[in-house]
PDB file of C-alpha atoms in Angstrom:
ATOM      1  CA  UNK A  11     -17.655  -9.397  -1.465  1.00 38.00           C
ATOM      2  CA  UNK A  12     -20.014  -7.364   0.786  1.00 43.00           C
ATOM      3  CA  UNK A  13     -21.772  -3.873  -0.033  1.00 44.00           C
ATOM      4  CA  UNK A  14     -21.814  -1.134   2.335  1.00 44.00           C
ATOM      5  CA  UNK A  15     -24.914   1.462   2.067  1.00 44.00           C
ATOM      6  CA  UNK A  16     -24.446   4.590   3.205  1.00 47.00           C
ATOM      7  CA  UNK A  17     -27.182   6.552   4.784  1.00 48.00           C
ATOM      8  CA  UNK A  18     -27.527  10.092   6.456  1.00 53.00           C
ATOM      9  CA  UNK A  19     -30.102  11.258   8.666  1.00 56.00           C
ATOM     10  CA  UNK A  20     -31.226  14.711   8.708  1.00 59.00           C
ATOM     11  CA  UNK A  21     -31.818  17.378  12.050  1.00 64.00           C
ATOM     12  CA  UNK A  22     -35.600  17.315  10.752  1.00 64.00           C
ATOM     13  CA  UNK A  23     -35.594  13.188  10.721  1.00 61.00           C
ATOM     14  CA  UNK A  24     -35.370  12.726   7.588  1.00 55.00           C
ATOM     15  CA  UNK A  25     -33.495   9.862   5.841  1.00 52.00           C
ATOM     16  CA  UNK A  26     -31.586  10.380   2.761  1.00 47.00           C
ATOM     17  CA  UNK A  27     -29.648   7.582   1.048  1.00 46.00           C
ATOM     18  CA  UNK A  28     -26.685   8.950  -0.582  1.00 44.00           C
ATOM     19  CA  UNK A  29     -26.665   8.189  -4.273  1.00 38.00           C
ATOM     20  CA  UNK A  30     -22.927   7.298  -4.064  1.00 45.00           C
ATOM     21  CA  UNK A  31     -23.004   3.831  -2.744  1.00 46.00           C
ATOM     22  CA  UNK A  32     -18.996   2.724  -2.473  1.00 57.00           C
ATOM     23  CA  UNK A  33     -18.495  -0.808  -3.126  1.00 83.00           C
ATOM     24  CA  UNK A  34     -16.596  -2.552  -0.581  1.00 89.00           C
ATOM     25  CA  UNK A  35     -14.305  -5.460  -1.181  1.00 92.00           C
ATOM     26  CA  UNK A  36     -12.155  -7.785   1.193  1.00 93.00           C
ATOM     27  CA  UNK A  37      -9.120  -8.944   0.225  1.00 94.00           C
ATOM     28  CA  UNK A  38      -8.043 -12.617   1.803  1.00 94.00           C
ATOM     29  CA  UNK A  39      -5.716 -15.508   0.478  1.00 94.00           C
ATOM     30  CA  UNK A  40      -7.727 -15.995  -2.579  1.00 94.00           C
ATOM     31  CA  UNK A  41      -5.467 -15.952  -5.781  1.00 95.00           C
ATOM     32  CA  UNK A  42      -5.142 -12.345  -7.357  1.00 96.00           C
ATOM     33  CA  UNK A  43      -7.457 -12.783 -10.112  1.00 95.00           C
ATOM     34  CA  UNK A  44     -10.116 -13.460  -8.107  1.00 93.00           C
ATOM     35  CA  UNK A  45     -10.253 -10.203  -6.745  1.00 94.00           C
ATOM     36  CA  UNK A  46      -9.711  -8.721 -10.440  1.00 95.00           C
ATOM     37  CA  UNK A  47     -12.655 -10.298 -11.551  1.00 93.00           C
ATOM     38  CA  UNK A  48     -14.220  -8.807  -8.309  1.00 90.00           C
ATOM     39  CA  UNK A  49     -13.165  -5.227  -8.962  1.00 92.00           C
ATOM     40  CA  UNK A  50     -15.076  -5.669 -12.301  1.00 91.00           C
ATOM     41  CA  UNK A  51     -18.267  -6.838 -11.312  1.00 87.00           C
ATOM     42  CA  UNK A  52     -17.924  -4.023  -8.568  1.00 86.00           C
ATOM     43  CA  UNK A  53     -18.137  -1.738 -11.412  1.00 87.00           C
ATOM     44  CA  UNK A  54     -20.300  -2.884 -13.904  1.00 83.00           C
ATOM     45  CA  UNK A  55     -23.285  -1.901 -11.837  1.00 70.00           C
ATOM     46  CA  UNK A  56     -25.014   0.566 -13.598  1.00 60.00           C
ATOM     47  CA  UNK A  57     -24.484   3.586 -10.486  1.00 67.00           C
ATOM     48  CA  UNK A  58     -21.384   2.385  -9.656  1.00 69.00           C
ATOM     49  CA  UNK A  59     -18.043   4.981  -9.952  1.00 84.00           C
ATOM     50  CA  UNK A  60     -16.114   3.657  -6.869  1.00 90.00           C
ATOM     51  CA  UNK A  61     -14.839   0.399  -5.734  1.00 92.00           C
ATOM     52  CA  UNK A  62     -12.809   0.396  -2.331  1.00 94.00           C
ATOM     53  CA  UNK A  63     -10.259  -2.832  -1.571  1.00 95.00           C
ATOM     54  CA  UNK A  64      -9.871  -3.548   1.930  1.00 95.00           C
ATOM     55  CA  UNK A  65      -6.362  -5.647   2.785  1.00 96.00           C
ATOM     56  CA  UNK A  66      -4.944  -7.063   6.601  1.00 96.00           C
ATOM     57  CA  UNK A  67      -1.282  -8.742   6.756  1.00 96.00           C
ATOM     58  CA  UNK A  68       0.108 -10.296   3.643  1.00 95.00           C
ATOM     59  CA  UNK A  69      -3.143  -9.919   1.595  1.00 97.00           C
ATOM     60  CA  UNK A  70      -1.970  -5.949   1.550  1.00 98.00           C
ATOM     61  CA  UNK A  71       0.239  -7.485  -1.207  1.00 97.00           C
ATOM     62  CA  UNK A  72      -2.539  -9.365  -2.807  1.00 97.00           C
ATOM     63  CA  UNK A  73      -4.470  -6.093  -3.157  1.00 98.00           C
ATOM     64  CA  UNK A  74      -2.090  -4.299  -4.854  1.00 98.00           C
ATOM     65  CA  UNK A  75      -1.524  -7.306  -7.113  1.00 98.00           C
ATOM     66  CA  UNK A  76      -5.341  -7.275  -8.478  1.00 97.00           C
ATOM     67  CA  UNK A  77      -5.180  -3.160  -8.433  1.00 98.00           C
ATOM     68  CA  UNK A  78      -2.406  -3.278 -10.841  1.00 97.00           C
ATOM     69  CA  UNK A  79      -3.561  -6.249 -13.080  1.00 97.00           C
ATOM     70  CA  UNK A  80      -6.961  -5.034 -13.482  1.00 96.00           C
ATOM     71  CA  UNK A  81      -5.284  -1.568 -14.140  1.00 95.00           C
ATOM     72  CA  UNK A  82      -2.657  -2.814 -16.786  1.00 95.00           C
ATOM     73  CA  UNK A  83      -4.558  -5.952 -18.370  1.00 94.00           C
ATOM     74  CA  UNK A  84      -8.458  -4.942 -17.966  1.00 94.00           C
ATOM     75  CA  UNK A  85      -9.297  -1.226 -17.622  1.00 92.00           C
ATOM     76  CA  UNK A  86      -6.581   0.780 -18.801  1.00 90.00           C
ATOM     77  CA  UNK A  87      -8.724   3.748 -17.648  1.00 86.00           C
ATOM     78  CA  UNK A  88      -8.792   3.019 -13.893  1.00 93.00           C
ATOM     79  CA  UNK A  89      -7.643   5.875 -11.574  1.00 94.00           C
ATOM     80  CA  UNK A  90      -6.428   4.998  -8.271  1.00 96.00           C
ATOM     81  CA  UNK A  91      -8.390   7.759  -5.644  1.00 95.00           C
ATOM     82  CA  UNK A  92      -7.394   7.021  -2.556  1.00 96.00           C
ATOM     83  CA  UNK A  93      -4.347   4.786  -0.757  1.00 98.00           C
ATOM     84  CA  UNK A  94      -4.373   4.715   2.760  1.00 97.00           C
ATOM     85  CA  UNK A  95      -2.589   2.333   5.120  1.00 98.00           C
ATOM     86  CA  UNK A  96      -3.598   1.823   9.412  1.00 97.00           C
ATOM     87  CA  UNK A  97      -3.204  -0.608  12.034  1.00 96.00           C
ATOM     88  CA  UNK A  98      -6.356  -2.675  13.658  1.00 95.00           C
ATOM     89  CA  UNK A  99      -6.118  -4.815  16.593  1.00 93.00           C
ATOM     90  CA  UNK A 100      -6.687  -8.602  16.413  1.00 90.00           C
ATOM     91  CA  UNK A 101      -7.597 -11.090  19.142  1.00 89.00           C
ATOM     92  CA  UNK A 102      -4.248 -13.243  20.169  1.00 89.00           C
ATOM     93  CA  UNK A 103      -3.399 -16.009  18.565  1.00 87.00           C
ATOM     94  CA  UNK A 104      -3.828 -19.338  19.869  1.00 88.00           C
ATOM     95  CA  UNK A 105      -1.796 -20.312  23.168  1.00 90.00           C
ATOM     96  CA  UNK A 106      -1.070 -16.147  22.932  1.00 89.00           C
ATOM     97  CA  UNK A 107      -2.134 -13.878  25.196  1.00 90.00           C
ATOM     98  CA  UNK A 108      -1.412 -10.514  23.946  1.00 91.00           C
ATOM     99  CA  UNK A 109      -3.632  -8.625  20.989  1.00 90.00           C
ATOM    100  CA  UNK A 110      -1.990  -8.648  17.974  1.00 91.00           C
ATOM    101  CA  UNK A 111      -1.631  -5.376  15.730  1.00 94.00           C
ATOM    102  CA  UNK A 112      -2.458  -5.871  11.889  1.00 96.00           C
ATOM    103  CA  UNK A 113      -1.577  -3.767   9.125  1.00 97.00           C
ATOM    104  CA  UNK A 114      -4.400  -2.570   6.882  1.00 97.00           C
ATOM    105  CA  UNK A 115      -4.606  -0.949   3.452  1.00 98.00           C
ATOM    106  CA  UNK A 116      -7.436   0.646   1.701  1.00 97.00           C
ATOM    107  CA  UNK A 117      -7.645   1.276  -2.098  1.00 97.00           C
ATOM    108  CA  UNK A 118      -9.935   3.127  -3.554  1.00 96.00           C
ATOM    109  CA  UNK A 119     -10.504   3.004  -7.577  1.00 96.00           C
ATOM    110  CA  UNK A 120     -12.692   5.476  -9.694  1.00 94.00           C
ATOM    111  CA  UNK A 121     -13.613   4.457 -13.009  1.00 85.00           C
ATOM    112  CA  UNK A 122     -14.119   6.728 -16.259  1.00 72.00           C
ATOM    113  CA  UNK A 123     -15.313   4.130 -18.642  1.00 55.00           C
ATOM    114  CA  UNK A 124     -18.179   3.145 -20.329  1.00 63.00           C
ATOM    115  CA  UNK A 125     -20.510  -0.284 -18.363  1.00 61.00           C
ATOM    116  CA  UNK A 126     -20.099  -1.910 -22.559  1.00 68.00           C
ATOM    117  CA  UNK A 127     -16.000  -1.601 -21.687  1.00 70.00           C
ATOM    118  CA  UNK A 128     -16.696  -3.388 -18.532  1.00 69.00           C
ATOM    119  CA  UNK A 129     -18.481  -5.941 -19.896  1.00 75.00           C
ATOM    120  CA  UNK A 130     -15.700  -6.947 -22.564  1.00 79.00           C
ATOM    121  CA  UNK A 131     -12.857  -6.465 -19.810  1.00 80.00           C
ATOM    122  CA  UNK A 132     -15.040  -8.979 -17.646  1.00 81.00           C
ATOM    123  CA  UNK A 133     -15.506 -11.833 -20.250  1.00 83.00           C
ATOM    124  CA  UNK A 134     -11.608 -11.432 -21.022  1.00 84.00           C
ATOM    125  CA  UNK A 135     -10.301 -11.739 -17.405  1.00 87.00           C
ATOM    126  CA  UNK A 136     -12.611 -14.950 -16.691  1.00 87.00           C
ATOM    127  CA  UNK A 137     -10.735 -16.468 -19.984  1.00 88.00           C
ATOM    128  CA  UNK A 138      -7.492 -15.781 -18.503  1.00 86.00           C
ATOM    129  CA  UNK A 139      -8.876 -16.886 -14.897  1.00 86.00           C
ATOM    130  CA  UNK A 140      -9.758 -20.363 -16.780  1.00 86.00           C
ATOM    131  CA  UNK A 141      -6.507 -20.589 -18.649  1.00 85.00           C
ATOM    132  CA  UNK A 142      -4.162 -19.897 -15.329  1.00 83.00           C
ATOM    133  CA  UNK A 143      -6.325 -22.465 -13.960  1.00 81.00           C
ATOM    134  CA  UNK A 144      -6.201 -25.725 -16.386  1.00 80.00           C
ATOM    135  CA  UNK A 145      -2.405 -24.755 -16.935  1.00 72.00           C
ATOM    136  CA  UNK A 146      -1.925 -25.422 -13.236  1.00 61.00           C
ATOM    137  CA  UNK A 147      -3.732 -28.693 -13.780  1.00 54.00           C
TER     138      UNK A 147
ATOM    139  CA  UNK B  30      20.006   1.586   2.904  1.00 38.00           C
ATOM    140  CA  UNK B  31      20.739   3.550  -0.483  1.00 43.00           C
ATOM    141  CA  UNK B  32      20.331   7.352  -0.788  1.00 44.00           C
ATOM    142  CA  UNK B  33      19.678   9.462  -3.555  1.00 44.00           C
ATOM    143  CA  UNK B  34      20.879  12.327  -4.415  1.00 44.00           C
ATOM    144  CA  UNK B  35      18.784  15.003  -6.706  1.00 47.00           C
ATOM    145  CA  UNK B  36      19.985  16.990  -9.442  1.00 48.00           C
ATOM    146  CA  UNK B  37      18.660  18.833 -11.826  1.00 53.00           C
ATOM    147  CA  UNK B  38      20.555  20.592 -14.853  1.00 56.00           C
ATOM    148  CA  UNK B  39      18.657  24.003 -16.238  1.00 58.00           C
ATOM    149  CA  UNK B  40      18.595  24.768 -20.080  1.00 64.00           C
ATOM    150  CA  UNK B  41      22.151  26.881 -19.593  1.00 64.00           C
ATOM    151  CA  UNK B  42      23.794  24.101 -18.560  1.00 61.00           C
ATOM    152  CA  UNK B  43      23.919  25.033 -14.967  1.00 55.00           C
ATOM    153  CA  UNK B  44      24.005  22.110 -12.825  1.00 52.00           C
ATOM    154  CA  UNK B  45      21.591  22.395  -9.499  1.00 47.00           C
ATOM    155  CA  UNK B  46      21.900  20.577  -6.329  1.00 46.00           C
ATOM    156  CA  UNK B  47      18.501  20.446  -5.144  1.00 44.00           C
ATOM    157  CA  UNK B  48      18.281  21.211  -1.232  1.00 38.00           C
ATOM    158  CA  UNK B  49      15.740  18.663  -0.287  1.00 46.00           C
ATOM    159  CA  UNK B  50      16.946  15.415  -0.820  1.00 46.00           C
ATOM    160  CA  UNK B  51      15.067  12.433   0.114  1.00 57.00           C
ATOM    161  CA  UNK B  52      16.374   9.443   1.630  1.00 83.00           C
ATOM    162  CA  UNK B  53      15.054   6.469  -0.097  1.00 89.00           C
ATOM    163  CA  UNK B  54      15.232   2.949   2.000  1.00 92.00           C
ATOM    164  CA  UNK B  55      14.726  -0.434   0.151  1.00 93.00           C
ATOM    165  CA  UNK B  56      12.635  -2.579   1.990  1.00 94.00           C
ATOM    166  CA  UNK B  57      13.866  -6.392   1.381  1.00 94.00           C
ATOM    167  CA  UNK B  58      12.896  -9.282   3.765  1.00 94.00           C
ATOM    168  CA  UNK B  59      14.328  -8.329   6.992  1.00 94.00           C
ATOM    169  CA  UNK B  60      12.039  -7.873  10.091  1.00 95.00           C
ATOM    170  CA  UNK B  61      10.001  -5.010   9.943  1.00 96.00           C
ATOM    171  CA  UNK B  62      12.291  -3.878  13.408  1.00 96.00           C
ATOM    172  CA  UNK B  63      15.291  -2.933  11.283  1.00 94.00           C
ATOM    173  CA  UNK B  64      13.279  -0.544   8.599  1.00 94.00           C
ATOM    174  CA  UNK B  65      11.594   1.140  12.122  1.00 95.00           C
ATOM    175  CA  UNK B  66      15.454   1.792  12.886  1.00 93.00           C
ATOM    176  CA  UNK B  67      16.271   2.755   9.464  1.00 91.00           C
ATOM    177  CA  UNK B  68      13.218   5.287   9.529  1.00 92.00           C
ATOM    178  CA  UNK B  69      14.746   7.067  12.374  1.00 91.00           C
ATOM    179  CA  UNK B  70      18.289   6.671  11.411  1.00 87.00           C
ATOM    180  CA  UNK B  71      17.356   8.654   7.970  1.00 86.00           C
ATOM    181  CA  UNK B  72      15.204  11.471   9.691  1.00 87.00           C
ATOM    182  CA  UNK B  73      17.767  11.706  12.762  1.00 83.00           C
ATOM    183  CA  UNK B  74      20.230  13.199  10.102  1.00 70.00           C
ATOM    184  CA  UNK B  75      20.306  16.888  10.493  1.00 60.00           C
ATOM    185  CA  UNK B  76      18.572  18.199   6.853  1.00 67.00           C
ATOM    186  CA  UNK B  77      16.409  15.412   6.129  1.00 70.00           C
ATOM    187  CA  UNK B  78      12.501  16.101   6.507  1.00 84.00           C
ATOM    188  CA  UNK B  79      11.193  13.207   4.418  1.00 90.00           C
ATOM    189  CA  UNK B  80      11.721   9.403   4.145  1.00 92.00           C
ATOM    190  CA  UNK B  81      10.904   7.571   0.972  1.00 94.00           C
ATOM    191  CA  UNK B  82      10.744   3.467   1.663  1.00 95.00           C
ATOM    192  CA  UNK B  83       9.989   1.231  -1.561  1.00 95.00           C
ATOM    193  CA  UNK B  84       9.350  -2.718  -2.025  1.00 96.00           C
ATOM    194  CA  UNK B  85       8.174  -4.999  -3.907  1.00 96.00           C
ATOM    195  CA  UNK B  86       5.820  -8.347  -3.933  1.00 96.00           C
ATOM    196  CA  UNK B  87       5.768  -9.995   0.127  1.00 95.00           C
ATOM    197  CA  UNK B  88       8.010  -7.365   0.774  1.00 97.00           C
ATOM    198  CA  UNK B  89       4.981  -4.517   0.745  1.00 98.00           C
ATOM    199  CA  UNK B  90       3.782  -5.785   4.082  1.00 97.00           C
ATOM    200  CA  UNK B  91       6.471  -5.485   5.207  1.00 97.00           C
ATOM    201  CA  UNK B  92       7.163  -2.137   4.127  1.00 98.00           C
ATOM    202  CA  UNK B  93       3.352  -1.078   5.638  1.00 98.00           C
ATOM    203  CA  UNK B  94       4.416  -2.698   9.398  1.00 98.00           C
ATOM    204  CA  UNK B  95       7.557  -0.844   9.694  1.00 97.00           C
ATOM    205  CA  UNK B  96       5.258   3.074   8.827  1.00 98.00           C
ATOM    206  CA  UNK B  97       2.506   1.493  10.867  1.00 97.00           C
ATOM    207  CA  UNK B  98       5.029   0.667  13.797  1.00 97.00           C
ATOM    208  CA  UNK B  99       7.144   3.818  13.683  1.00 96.00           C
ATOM    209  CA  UNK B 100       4.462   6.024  13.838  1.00 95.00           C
ATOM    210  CA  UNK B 101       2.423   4.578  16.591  1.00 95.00           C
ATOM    211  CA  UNK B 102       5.464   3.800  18.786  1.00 94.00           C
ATOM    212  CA  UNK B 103       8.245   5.829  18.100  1.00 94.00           C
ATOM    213  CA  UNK B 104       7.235   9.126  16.077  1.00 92.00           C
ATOM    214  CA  UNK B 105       3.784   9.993  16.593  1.00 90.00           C
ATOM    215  CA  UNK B 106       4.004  12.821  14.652  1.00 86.00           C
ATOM    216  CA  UNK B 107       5.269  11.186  11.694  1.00 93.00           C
ATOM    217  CA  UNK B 108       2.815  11.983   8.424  1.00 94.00           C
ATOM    218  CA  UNK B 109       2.482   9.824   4.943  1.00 96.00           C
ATOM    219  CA  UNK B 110       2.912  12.478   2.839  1.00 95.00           C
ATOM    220  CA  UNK B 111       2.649  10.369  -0.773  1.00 96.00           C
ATOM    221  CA  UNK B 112       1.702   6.694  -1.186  1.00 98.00           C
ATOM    222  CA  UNK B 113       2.155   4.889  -4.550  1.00 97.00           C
ATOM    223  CA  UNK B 114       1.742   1.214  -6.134  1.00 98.00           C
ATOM    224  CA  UNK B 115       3.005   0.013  -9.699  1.00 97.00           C
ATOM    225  CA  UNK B 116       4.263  -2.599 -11.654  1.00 96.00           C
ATOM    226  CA  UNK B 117       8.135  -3.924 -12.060  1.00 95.00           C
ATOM    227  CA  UNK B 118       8.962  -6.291 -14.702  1.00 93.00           C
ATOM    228  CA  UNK B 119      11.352  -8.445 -13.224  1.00 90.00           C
ATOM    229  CA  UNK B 120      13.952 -11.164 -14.783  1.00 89.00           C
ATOM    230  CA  UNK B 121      12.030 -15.147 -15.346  1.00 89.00           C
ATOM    231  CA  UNK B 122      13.043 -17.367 -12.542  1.00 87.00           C
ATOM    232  CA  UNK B 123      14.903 -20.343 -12.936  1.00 89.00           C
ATOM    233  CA  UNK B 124      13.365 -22.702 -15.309  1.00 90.00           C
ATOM    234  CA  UNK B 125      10.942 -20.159 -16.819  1.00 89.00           C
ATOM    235  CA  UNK B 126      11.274 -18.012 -19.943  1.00 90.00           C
ATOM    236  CA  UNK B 127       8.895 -15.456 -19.656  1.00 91.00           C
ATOM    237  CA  UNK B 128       9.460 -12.007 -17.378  1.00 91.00           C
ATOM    238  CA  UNK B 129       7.484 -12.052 -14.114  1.00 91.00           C
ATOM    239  CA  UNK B 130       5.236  -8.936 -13.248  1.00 94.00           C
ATOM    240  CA  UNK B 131       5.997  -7.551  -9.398  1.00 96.00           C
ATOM    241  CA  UNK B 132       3.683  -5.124  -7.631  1.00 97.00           C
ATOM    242  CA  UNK B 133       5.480  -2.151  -5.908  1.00 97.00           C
ATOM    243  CA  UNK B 134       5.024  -0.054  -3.624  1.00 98.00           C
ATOM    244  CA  UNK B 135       6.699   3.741  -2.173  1.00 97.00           C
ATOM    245  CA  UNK B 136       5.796   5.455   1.153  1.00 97.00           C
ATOM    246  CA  UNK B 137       6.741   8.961   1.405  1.00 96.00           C
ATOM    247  CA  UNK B 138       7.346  10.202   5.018  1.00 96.00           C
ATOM    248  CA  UNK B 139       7.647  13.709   6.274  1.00 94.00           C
ATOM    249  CA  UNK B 140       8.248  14.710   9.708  1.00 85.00           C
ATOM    250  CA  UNK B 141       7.252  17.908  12.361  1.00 72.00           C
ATOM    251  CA  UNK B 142       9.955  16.368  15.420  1.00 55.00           C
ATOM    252  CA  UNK B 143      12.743  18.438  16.589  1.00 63.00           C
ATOM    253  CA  UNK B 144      16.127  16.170  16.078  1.00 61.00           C
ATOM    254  CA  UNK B 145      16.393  15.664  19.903  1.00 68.00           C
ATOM    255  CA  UNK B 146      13.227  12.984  20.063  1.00 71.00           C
ATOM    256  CA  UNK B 147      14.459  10.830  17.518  1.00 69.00           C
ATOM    257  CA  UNK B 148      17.372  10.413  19.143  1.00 75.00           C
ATOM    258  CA  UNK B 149      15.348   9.451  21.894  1.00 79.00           C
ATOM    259  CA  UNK B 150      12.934   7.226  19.700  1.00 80.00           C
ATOM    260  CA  UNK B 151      16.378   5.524  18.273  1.00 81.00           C
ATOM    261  CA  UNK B 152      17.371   4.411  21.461  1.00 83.00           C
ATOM    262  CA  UNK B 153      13.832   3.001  22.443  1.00 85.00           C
ATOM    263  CA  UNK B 154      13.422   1.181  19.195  1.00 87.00           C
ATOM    264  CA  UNK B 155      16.727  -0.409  19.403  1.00 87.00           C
ATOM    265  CA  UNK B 156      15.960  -1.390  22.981  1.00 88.00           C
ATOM    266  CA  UNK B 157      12.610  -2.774  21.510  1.00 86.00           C
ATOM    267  CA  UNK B 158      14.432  -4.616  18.902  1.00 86.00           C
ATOM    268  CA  UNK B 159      16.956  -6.170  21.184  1.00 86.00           C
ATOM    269  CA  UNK B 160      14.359  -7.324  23.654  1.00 85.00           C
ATOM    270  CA  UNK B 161      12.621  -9.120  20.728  1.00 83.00           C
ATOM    271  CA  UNK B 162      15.565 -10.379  19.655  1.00 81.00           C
ATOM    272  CA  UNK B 163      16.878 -12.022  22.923  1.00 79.00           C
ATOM    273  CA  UNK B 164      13.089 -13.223  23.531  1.00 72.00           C
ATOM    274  CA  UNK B 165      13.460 -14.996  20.731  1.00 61.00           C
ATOM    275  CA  UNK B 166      15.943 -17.334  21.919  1.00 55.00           C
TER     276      UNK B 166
END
């Protein structure tokens, strides 16, 4: 997971950081979960309101897969703010010579709960992360 | 490709036919070249100004390609209008007893083209589509 800071400079010079600091998170070929468990960290920071899932290819499927878990199973008070899909260009594959073009997604959650509610959602979806995983044992 | 039909009955019993009525499209596990086709097919038709495509699990991706494609190849003035993810509780596979949970997901499209260029944009996505098709062989 990586955090992006946003920053604006003024006319003057001046540099304000902008209180609103929206976590960023990439979504790859990990299992679902994963990125559930993510999503709650993301917002168990103290400032943080926003978390913002970032999906290429088939992991656009994974992404809405941890949206709607975490919003059915772990924080029945998430509110989805923002769905937008795009295309990005990718270098060819090997023995390719053309650019390939990706799909993307981009979902961004706001959050109305309390950090305590976060904290109990968080200790129940690493129990279910441990029980999917000995069950596959 | 299914299409729905709107109605709405008032409290005097009066049954309305509402004017706008969307095309929906059911995005299965076809290439994403024949839901580009069936984009254009469903605006070509001489009322309809919005496309609504749904799918579910792998299926979203492909869903997201056929937009992404359509509107940077064929209909460049083709907006999202409405995007929307949820859950479907689907039937337990073979061998397992309890129901499976399937993320979903429904692009709305609207368009601003005059019926003339998708004609146009038909015939240059199924030459598109036939060229991948024999390239393939």
């Amino acid at each position: 997971m990586r955090f992006a800071i946003y920053v604006r400079q003024h006319d003057n010079g001046e540099v304000e950081f902008l209180s609103r600091e929206p976590n960023v998170m990439y979504v790859g070929r990990k299992p679902p979960m994963d990125y559930v468990l993510g999503i709650l960290t993301g917002f168990s920071g103290s400032n943080a309101k926003e978390v913002t899932l970032k999906a290429r290819g088939q992991s656009i499927t994974t992404a809405v897969d941890a949206v709607e878990i975490t919003r059915h199973r772990f924080m029945k008070d998430l509110r989805i703010s923002k769905i937008a899909i795009g295309t990005e260009e990718m270098p060819p594959r090997e023995g390719e010579s053309r650019p390939r073009n990706v799909s993307t997604i981009e979902i961004t959650l706001t959050k109305e709960t309390k950090p305590n509610e976060e904290a109990k959602a968080m200790q129940e979806a690493q129990a279910t992360k441990e029980k999917a995983a000995s069950s596959q044992m």
